[in-house]
Tab-separated table of C-alpha atoms and ligand atoms in Angstrom:
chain	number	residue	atom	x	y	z
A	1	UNK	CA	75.120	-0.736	-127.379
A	2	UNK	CA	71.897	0.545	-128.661
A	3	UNK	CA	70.251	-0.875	-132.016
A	4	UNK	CA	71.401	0.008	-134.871
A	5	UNK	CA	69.130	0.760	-138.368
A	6	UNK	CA	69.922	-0.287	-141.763
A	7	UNK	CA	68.450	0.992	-144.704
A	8	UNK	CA	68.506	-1.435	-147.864
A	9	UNK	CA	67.441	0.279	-151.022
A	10	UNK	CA	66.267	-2.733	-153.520
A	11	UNK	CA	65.110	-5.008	-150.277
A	12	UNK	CA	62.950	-6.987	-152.413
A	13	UNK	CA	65.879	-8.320	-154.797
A	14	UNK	CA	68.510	-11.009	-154.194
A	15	UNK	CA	70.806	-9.326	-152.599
A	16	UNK	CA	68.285	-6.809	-150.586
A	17	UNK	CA	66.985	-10.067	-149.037
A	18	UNK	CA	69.907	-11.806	-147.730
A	19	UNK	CA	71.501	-8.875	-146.331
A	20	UNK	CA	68.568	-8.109	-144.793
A	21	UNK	CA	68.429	-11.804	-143.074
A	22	UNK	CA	72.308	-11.055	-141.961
A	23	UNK	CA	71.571	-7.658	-140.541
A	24	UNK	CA	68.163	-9.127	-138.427
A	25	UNK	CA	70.710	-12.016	-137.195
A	26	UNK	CA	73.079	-9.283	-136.538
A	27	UNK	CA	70.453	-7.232	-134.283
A	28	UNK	CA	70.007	-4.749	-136.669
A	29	UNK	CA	66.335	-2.414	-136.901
A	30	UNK	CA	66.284	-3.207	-140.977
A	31	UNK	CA	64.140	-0.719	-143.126
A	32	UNK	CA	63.533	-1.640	-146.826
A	33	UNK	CA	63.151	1.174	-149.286
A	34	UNK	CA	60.207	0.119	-151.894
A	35	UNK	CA	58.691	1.618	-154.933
A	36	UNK	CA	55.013	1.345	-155.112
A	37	UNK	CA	53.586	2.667	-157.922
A	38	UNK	CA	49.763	2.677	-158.260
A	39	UNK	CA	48.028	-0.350	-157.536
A	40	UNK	CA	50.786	-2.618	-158.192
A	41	UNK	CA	51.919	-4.901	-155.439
A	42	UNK	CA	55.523	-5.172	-153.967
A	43	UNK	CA	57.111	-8.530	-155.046
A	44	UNK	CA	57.400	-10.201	-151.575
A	45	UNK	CA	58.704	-13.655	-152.763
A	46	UNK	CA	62.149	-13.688	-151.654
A	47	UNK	CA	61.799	-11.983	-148.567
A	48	UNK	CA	58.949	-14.929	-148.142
A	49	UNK	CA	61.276	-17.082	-149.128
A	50	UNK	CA	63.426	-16.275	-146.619
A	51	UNK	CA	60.855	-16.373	-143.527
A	52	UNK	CA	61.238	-12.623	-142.835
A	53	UNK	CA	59.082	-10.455	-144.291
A	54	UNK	CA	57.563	-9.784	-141.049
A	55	UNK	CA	60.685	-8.865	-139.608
A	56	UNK	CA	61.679	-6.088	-141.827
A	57	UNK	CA	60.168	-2.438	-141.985
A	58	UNK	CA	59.120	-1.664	-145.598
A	59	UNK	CA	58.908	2.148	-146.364
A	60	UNK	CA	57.740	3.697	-149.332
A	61	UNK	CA	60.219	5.539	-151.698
A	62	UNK	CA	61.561	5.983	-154.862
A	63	UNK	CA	65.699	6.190	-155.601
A	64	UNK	CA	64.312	8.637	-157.955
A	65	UNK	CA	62.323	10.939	-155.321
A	66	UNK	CA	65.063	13.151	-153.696
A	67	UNK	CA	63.021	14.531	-151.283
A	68	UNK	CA	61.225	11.124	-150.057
A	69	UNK	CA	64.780	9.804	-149.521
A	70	UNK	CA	65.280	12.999	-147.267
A	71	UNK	CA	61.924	12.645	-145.514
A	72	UNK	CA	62.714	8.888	-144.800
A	73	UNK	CA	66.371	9.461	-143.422
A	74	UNK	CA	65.001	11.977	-140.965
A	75	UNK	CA	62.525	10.053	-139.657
A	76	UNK	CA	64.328	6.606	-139.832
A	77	UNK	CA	67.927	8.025	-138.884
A	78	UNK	CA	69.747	5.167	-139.993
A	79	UNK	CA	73.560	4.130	-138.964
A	80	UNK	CA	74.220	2.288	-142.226
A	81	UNK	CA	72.634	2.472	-146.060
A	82	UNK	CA	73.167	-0.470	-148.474
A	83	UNK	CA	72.047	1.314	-152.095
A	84	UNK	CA	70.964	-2.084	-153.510
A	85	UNK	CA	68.250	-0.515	-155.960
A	86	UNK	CA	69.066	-0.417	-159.589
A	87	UNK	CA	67.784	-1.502	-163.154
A	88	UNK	CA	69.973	-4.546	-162.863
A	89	UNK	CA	69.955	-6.615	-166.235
A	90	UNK	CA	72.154	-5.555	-168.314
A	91	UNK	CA	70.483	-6.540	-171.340
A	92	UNK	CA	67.522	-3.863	-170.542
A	93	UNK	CA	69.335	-1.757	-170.243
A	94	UNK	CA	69.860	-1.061	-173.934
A	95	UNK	CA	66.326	-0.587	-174.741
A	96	UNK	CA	65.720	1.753	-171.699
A	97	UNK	CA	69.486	3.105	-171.234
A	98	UNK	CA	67.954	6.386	-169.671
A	99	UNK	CA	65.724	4.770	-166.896
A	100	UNK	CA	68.645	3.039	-166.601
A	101	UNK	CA	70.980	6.129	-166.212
A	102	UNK	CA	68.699	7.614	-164.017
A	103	UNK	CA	67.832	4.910	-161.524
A	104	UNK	CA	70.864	2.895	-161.479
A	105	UNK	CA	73.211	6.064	-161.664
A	106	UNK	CA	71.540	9.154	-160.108
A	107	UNK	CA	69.397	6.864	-157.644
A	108	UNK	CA	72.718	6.687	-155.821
A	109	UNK	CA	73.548	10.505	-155.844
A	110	UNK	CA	70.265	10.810	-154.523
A	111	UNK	CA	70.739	9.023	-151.437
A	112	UNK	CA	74.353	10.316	-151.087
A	113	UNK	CA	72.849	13.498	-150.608
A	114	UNK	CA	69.623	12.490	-148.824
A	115	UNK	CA	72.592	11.335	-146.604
A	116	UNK	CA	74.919	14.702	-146.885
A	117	UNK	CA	71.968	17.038	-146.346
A	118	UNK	CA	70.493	14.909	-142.803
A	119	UNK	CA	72.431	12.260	-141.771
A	120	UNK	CA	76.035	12.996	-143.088
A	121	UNK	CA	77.788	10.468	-140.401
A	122	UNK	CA	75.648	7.229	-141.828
A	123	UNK	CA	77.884	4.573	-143.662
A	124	UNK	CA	77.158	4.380	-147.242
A	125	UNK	CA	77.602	0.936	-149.160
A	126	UNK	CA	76.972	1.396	-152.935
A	127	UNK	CA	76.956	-1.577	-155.099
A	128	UNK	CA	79.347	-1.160	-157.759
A	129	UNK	CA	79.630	-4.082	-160.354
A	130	UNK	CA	82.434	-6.240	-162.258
A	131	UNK	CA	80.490	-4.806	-165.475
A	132	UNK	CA	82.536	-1.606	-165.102
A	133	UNK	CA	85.393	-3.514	-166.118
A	134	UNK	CA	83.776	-4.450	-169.493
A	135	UNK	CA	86.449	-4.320	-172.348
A	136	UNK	CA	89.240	-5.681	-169.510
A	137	UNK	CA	92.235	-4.131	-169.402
A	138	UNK	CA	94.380	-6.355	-167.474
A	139	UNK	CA	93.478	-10.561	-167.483
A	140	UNK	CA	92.856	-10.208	-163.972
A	141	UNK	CA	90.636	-7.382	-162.280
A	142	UNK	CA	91.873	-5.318	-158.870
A	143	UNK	CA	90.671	-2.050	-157.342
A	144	UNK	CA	93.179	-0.583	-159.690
A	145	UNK	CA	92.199	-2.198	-162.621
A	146	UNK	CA	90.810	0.623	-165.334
A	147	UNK	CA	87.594	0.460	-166.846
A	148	UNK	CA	85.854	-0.031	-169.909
A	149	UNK	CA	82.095	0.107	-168.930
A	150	UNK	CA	80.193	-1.979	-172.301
A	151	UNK	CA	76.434	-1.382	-172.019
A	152	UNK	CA	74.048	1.449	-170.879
A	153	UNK	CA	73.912	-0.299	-167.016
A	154	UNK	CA	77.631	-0.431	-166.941
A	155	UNK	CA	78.254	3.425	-167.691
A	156	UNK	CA	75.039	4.119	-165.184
A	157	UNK	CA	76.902	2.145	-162.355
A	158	UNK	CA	80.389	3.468	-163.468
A	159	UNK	CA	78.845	7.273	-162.729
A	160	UNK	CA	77.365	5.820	-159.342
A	161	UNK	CA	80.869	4.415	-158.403
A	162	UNK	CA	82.812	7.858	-158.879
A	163	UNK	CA	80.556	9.741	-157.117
A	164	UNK	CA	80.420	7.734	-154.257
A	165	UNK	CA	84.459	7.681	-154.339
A	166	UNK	CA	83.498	11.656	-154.570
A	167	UNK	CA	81.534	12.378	-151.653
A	168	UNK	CA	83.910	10.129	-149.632
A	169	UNK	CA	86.890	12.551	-150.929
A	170	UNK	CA	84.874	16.103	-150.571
A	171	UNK	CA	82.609	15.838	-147.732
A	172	UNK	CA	84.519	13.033	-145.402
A	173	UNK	CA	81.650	10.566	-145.749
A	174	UNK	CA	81.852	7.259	-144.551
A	175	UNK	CA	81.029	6.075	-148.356
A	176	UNK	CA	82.231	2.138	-150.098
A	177	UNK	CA	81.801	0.996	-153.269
A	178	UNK	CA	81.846	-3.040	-152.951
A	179	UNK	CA	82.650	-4.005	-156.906
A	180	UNK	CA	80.815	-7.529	-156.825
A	181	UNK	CA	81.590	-10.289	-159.511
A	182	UNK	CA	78.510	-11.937	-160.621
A	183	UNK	CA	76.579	-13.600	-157.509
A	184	UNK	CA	74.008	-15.882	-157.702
A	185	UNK	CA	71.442	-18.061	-155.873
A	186	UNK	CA	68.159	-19.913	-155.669
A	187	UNK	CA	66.139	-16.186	-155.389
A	188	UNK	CA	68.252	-14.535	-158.344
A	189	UNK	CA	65.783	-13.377	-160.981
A	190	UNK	CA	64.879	-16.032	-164.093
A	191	UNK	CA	66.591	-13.447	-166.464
A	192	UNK	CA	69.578	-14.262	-165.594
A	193	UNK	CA	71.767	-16.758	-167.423
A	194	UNK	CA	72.341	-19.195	-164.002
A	195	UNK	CA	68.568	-19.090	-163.029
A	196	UNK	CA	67.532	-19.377	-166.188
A	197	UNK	CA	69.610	-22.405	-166.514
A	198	UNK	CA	68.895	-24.040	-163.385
A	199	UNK	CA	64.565	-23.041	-163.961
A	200	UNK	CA	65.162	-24.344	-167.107
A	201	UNK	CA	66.804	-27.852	-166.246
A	202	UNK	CA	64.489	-28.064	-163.329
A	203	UNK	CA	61.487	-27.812	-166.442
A	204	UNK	CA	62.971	-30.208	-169.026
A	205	UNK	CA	63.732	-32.450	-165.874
A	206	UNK	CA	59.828	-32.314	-165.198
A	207	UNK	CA	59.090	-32.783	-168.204
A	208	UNK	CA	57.725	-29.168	-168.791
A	209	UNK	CA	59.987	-28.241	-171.156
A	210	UNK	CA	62.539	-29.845	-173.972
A	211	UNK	CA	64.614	-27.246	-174.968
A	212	UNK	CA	66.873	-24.246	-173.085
A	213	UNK	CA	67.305	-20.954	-175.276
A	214	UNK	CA	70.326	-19.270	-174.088
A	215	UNK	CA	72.410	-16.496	-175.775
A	216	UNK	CA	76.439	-16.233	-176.136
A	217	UNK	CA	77.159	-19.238	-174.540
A	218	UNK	CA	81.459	-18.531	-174.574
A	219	UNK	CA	81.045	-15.601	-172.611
A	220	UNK	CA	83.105	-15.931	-169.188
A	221	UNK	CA	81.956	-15.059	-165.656
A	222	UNK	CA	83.379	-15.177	-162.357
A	223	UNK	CA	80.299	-16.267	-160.458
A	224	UNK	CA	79.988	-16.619	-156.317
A	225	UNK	CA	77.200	-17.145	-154.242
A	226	UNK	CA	74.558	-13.861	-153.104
A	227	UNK	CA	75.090	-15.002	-149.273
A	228	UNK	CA	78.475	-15.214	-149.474
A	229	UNK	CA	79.006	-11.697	-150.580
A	230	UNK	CA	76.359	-9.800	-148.986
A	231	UNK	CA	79.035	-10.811	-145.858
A	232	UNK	CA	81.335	-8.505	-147.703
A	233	UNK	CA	78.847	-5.917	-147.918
A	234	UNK	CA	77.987	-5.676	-143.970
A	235	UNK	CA	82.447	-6.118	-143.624
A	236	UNK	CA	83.122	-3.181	-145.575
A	237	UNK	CA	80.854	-0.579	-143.478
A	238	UNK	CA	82.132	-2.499	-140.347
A	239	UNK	CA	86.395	-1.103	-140.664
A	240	UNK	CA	87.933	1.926	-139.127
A	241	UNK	CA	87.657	3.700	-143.267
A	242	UNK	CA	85.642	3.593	-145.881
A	243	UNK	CA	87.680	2.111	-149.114
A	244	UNK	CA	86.471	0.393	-152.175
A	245	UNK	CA	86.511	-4.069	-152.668
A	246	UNK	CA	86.741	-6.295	-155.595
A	247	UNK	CA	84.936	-9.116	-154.377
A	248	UNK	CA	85.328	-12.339	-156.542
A	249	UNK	CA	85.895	-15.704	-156.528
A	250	UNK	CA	89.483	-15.785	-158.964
A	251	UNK	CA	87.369	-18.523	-160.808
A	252	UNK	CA	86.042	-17.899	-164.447
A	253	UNK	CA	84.186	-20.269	-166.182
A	254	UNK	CA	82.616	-20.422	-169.376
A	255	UNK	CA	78.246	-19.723	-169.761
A	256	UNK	CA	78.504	-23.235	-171.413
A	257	UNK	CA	80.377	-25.262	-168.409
A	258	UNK	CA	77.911	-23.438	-165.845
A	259	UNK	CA	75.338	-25.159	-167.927
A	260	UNK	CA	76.865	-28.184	-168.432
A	261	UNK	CA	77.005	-28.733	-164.358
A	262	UNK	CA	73.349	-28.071	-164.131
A	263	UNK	CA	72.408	-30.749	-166.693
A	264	UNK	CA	75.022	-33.197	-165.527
A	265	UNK	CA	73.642	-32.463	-162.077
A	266	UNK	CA	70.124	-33.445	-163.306
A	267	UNK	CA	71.158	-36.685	-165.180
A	268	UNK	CA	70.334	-34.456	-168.460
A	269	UNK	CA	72.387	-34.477	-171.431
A	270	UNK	CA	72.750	-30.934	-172.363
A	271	UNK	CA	73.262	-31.103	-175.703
A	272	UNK	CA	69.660	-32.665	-176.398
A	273	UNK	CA	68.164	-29.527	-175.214
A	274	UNK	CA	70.459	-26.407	-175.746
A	275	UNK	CA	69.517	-23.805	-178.754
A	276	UNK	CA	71.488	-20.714	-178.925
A	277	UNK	CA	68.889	-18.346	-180.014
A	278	UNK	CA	70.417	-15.174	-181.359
A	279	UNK	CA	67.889	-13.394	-179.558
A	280	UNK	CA	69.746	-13.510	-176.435
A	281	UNK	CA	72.625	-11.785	-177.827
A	282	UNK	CA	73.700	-8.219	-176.985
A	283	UNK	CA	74.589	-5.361	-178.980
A	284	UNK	CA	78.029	-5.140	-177.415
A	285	UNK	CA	79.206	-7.861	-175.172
A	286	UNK	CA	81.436	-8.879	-171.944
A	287	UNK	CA	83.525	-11.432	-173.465
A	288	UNK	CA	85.350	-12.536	-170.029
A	289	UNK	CA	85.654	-11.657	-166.090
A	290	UNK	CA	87.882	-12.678	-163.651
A	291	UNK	CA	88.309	-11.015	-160.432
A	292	UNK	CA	91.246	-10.166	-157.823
A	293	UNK	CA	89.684	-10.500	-154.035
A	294	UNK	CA	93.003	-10.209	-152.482
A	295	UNK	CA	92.071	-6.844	-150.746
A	296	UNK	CA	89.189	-8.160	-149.169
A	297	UNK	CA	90.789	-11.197	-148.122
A	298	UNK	CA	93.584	-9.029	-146.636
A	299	UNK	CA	91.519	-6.090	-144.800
A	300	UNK	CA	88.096	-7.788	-144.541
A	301	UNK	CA	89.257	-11.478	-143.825
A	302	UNK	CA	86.413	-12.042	-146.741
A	303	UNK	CA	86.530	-15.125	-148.659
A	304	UNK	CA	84.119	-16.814	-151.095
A	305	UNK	CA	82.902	-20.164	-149.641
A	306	UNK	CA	80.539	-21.743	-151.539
A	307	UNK	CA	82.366	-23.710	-155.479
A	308	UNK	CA	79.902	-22.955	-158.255
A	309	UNK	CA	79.486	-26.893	-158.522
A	310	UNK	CA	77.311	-26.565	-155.278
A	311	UNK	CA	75.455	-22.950	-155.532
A	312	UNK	CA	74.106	-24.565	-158.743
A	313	UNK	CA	73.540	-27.866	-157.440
A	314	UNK	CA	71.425	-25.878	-154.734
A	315	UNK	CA	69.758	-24.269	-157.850
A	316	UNK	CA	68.890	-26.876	-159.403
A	317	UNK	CA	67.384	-28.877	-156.084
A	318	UNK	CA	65.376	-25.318	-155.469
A	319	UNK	CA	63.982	-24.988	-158.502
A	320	UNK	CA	62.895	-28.555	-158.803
A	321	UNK	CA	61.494	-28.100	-155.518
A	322	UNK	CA	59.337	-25.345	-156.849
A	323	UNK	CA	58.260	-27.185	-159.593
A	324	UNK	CA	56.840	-30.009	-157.634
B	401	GDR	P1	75.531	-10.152	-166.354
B	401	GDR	O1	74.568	-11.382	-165.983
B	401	GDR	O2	75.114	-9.492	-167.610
B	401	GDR	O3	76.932	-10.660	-166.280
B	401	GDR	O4	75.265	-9.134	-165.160
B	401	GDR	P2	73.675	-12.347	-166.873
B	401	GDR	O5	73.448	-13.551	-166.018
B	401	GDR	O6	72.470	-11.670	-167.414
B	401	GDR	O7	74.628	-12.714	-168.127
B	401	GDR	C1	75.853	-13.410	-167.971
B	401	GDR	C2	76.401	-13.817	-169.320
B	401	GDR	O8	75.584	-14.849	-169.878
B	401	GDR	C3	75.379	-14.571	-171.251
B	401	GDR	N1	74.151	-15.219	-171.715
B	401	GDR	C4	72.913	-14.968	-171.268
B	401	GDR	N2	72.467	-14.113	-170.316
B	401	GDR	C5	71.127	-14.083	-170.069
B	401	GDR	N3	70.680	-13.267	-169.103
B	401	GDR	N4	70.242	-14.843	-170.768
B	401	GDR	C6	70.636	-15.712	-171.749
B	401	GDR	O9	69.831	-16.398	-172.360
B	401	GDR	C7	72.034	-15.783	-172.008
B	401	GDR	N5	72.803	-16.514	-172.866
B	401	GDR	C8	74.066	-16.159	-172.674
B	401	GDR	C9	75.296	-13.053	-171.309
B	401	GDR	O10	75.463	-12.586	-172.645
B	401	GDR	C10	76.429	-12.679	-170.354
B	401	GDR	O11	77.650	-12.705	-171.036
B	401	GDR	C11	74.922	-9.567	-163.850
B	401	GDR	C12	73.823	-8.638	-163.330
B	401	GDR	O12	73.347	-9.129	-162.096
B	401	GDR	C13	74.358	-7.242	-163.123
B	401	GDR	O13	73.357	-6.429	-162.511
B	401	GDR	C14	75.567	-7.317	-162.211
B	401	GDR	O14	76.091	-6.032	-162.041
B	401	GDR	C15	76.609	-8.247	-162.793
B	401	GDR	O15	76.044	-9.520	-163.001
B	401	GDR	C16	77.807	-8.412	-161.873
């Protein structure tokens, strides 16, 4: 079978860079979509991190460029596109909720048509997010669950999420929406709560720091690990239709407990060091998450592997790694 390409919008992120380091074990040509803007360099780190920057094939390009997304699908003619690239942190995306709208929402339009106009039999992956669910409506969140998006980034990826469901219904396209529960890892960005956590034990450990400022500490997530569910990602554009995934661990625990592990892990008691700072707060909050994988487990024989106990644990070693 000849090689097949993979575009990954948002290469340089988490996510972009571990399911770029599945696809190049999987034989795959992997092209990485990157905004350059002036002089400023492309962040490199976790693909660095990762040993495989070389590997990949960066190309230049902007979800918000319609006609650089068609220009790179014609020359690149790939078999599957991940749309990875977003404004990702939720609490951004209050102050900038139309950058947000437009990058995280009609960034994936624009490659769904990129794709519709040139290369309408690619498979489409868009990542869809737990954050749709918001305000939950049921304790325990399916495919069928209804949603209550709560924040700028939420509504953006809720728009994103229908329309790919819509160009899979009107034009026949091989299109999936994975909804991922919160996934972390050692390359997830320090602004959010688990790296934050684990960079900050890692400093007060070092004596760098003495004190962690964290937000709404009750809040619930369901969190897994990035290299788990990027596995889910490749699954889903791998089955005989496209169909939408909740993918989740069916494990919620408490912003404080995840913190408690990381200190406990470090031999740090955490309530020497914790100050909620009301800066963190948000201006409308998820209160609690808890997702329903059965689907995937079912169609994609996905499950989570990795307990939160040792994604942190490998957090926390990471970042005092870096450190040293
Ligand atoms: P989230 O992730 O908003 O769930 O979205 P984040 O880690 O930012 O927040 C999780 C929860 O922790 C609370 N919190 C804090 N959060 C941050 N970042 N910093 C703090 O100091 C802090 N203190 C408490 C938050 O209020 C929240 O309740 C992530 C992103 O990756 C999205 O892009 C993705 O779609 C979803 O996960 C699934």
């Amino acid at each position: 079978m000849s090689q097949k390409t993979a575009l990954i919008t948002g290469i340089t992120g988490q996510d972009g860079a571990y399911l770029a380091q599945l696809l190049l074990s999987q034989g795959y040509h992997v092209c990485g979509l990157v905004p350059r803007r002036s002089t400023s360099e492309v962040n490199l780190v976790r693909l660095e991190w990762l040993g495989i920057t070389k590997e990949v094939e960066l190309v230049d390009g902007d979800l918000l460029d319609l006609s650089g997304l068609v220009r790179i699908v014609q020359r690149i003619q790939p078999d599957e596109v991940f749309n990875l690239g977003a404004q990702s942190f939720v609490k951004t995306s209050w102050d900038q909720p139309i950058l947000t709208g437009q990058v995280s929402g009609l960034g994936a339009v624009n490659v769904l048509e990129a794709l519709r106009l040139i290369k309408p039999d690619a498979r489409y992956y868009q990542a869809s997010t737990s954050e749709m669910y918001g305000l939950i409506q049921e304790p325990l969140q399916s495919e069928k669950t209804p949603f209550y998006p709560r924040s700028p980034y939420a509504a953006a990826k809720l728009y994103a999420h229908w329309m790919t469901v819509n160009y899979r219904e009107s034009f026949d396209m091989y299109a999936c929406s994975g909804i991922l529960f919160n996934h972390e890892s050692p390359l997830r960005g320090l602004e959010f709560v688990t790296r934050k956590v684990t960079d900050g034990v890692a400093r007060i450990k070092k004596g760098l720091e003495t004190e962690l400022r964290l937000g709404n500490i009750d809040a619930k997530r369901d969190w897994g690990h990035a290299r788990d569910y990027v596995k889910a990602m490749w699954l889903m554009l791998q089955q005989d239709q496209a169909d939408d995934y909740v993918i989740a661990t069916g494990r919620t625990t408490t912003v404080r407990d995840m913190c408690r592990i990381a200190f406990d892990y470090a031999g740090l008691n955490m309530e020497e060091h914790l100050v909620i700072d009301p800066a963190f707060f948000r201006p409308a909050e998820v209160d609690i998450l808890l997702g329903d994988a059965s689907k995937a487990r079912a169609q994609l024989g996905w499950e989570a592997e990795t307990s939160l106990e040792d994604m942190i644990k490998e957090m926390v070693e990471a970042d005092l790694e870096r450190l040293s």
